Amino acid sequence: MSDEPSLTYYRYRISRDPKRLVAWFTDNWAHNRKLRAASYIGGFAVVTLVLAWATLGRNLPDAESLLEYETPLPTVVRGIDGEIVHTYARERRVQLQYVDFPERLIEAYLSAEDKTFFSHGGVDITGTANAVIDYATKFGSGERAVGGSTITQQVAKNLLLGDEYSVTRKLKEMILATRIESVLTKQEILELYLNEIPLGRRSFGVQAAARAYFDKDVGDLDLHEMAFLAILPKAPERYGRERHRDLALVRRNFVLDQMVANGFIRADEGAAAKRLDLGLVRQRSERSADAGYFLEEVRRQLIEKFGETADDGRNSVYSGGLWVRTSLDTELQDAARDALRAQLLSYHGNRGFTGPIATLNPDNGDLTAQLASSNISINYEDWRIGVVTAPGRVGFTDGEEHTLSGGPSTLKVGDVVATVKSGNGYAIRGVPKVSGAFLAEAPQTGRILAMQGGFDSRLGSFNRATQALRQPGSTIKPFVYAAALDQGMTPATQVPDQTFCVWQGANLGEKCFRNFGGGGGGVHTMRWGLEQSRNLMTVHIADDAGMDNVIKTIARLGIGEYEPYYSFALGAGDTTVARMVNAYAALANWGRQNEGSVIDYVQDRDGKVIFRTDTRDCSGCNMEEWDGQPMPRFDVSGRQVMDPRTAFQMVHMLQGVVTRGTAVRLRSLDLPLFGKTGTTNGPTNAWFVGGSPDIIAGMYVGFDQPRNLGGWVQGGNTAATIMKRFVDATKDRWTAEDFIAPPGIRMVKIDRRSGKRVFDGSPSDEPTAAIIWEAFKPDTEPPRSTRSDAIAAKRNEILELIRRGRQGATSAANSGRDDEPSDFVEDQGGIY
């Protein structure tokens, strides 16, 4: 017979024992005062607990919302080559799946935070009891008690409740934890926890923390590094700081001991890991291309489209986890930055210190802390931004202070300055007060390849490439000439270089225009007038074409909306570098204009494209099988804003500006470039806009509050120099292929000076060539040159030489100057 109790025995005990308990309770209730008191207290406690559970649990967040929870993720920005160039993030976050977390990393967190995680139902009774006892002993002391929270409770706190320190929050946390356990699997809970737990250094989740503390991915962490990350949830701001290194070592070693005790690692592995130092790296800024102005423009556009925070929608910039492909070309961007800076520093010369970058108020507290929160910095050679903390002393954002030399007597405490290491201290450096902008664009697409809106975006966010309204000077002239070409004139049309006056009414009287530096006279071809940037010829051309037609052309290309006044034909209206570059891009693209863009497309966190700049349709591109028809192609992009033939004529004429005109210093690049210089009255602005068939660039130099740059400053010697530096630094990116003429253009040999057609001789690219190729629309070609024309031209040339000889060398030089004087002195002995 078996010694084990039978089933009948268990049934007997189950039915008999409760009856005996009830009988005992009934017999003693009337005579036992302690039993009655304990019963009342116990019953009250149970009712209270049930009511509290029902009350607190009634308005709690829905645990099922975690099924659709999405980790707030930063926006990642890629350049034109697909490489990551920046991240828009206020917190470090990287989302991983459960399978991506190393097993030992999970075991480290279980040992540190919740060793019974896989066996409890959300709440660890033993841990909770210990927390209650600890809370009772510390009540009223102001010291925070041990939490006793499981990993599930921490998920409830971090994602659904917040970090309020109270008994009520703890009870809510417990209720939610049990509900979460009924909704999510243990693996899903751990995945949320390891992706969301705050771990210091602005890091949320273990992958972000691994990068912040060790500059590694989680898969590359060593055992002692995993143990360190596991101690951070308790006190990330304490254990992550160097001054608490000893405390961190003790806590890390405790976690290693727990891993040994739990059977996760061998004792010798734990001992070996405990002998190692923490191995923390210094905090590093997020990697980013040095393209602050460009990236800020991208950020501004993204916020406008998708919002800034999670409250603005699922695809917000700082929590939506967007992937953004931009048109940023880092090679061209670096060259643009360096070229503009070099010219600004060249202009600055030996002026030295020109005043503080900013001024902080010493009454507002620690100056170095104020400097750190101001985000003012610089990325130029080994310069550092500091703040004057005392006479002859400078402080930096890391709290260090050093001696400062080279500062003027006017320097005062609170002034923010640029410095460079000098001996045992630092010497002051002058950031140029003059500024400017540079922008490069691909004409066939409108993609902006580089953008530099000043010396350094860290000194101020104002983007002069897109926000500064400046007078473009003579860079507007190609569009005046284009309007004239549309009205029937040709590059060979003869135009007077003579005084032009207009009556402006009784109040303003008569306005007479003049060439830069005076001078003028005679009649010349349109080409010559553009190459030499003759103001008088431009006003005559605007008058012949009609100012209404001129301003319509300017407006159609997006440069600006102006009144039909002749001064606007000379560049008196305000515009931006971005608009001018986009207009010149239309010239290089046969008159077809694409809107300038910095964003190619945007993908959400799931990889779905939610925005695309290029919205062209390609019917049949996604067909499953080829239908035997011609290959499907995209429609042509952009809109036609100018006759393609007119656009090419302007480009062909503007190549002469580089060959022998005001931008002649670019001729040594030996590339098929076109462009136009510009200098406004004062001069207050010096411009150049132009480029090749593939890259159009525009730039200017000027003070933010316009003032005289100095009489020697011209677009040809200042702005064009920036262009030359830019091309020299990126020579491998420039094609030697010339601009292609559109259908309907006839290339005709003409006499360069007279504009008459010739049939003998060969055209040449030499600057002094007597015969050149000129672009004409059908039936607008000039007649053939005659013997009498040649005699008359030679006579006029001789008379002009005699006149110049009488005026003297100085007068001769001035009479050849205009808006921008050419660096090339033309040979007067041409062949006719």
JSON list of C-alpha atoms in Angstrom, two decimals, residues 23 73 90 111 157 177 187 196 217 236 284 290 305 359 384 386 414 429 485 532 674 677 682:
[
{"chain": "A", "resi": 23, "resn": "ALA", "atom": "CA", "xyz": [-16.16, 27.29, 13.92]},
{"chain": "A", "resi": 73, "resn": "LEU", "atom": "CA", "xyz": [14.28, 59.49, -32.18]},
{"chain": "A", "resi": 90, "resn": "ARG", "atom": "CA", "xyz": [18.35, 67.27, -28.02]},
{"chain": "A", "resi": 111, "resn": "SER", "atom": "CA", "xyz": [21.73, 41.50, -11.99]},
{"chain": "A", "resi": 157, "resn": "LYS", "atom": "CA", "xyz": [7.37, 55.15, -14.73]},
{"chain": "A", "resi": 177, "resn": "ALA", "atom": "CA", "xyz": [3.29, 47.10, -14.17]},
{"chain": "A", "resi": 187, "resn": "GLN", "atom": "CA", "xyz": [11.27, 40.45, -24.40]},
{"chain": "A", "resi": 196, "resn": "GLU", "atom": "CA", "xyz": [14.37, 54.20, -23.12]},
{"chain": "A", "resi": 217, "resn": "ASP", "atom": "CA", "xyz": [28.36, 50.09, -30.23]},
{"chain": "A", "resi": 236, "resn": "PRO", "atom": "CA", "xyz": [23.44, 58.42, -14.01]},
{"chain": "A", "resi": 284, "resn": "ARG", "atom": "CA", "xyz": [32.25, 64.37, -27.54]},
{"chain": "A", "resi": 290, "resn": "ASP", "atom": "CA", "xyz": [31.09, 72.12, -40.97]},
{"chain": "A", "resi": 305, "resn": "LYS", "atom": "CA", "xyz": [6.87, 70.96, -42.90]},
{"chain": "A", "resi": 359, "resn": "THR", "atom": "CA", "xyz": [29.15, 90.97, -24.31]},
{"chain": "A", "resi": 384, "resn": "ARG", "atom": "CA", "xyz": [39.02, 79.51, -29.27]},
{"chain": "A", "resi": 386, "resn": "GLY", "atom": "CA", "xyz": [36.61, 82.99, -24.55]},
{"chain": "A", "resi": 414, "resn": "GLY", "atom": "CA", "xyz": [32.19, 90.15, -20.01]},
{"chain": "A", "resi": 429, "resn": "ARG", "atom": "CA", "xyz": [42.44, 87.62, -32.45]},
{"chain": "A", "resi": 485, "resn": "LEU", "atom": "CA", "xyz": [17.55, 90.27, -76.84]},
{"chain": "A", "resi": 532, "resn": "GLN", "atom": "CA", "xyz": [33.22, 96.10, -69.78]},
{"chain": "A", "resi": 674, "resn": "PHE", "atom": "CA", "xyz": [30.78, 82.55, -67.54]},
{"chain": "A", "resi": 677, "resn": "THR", "atom": "CA", "xyz": [30.97, 91.03, -61.43]},
{"chain": "A", "resi": 682, "resn": "GLY", "atom": "CA", "xyz": [30.29, 103.42, -52.24]}
]
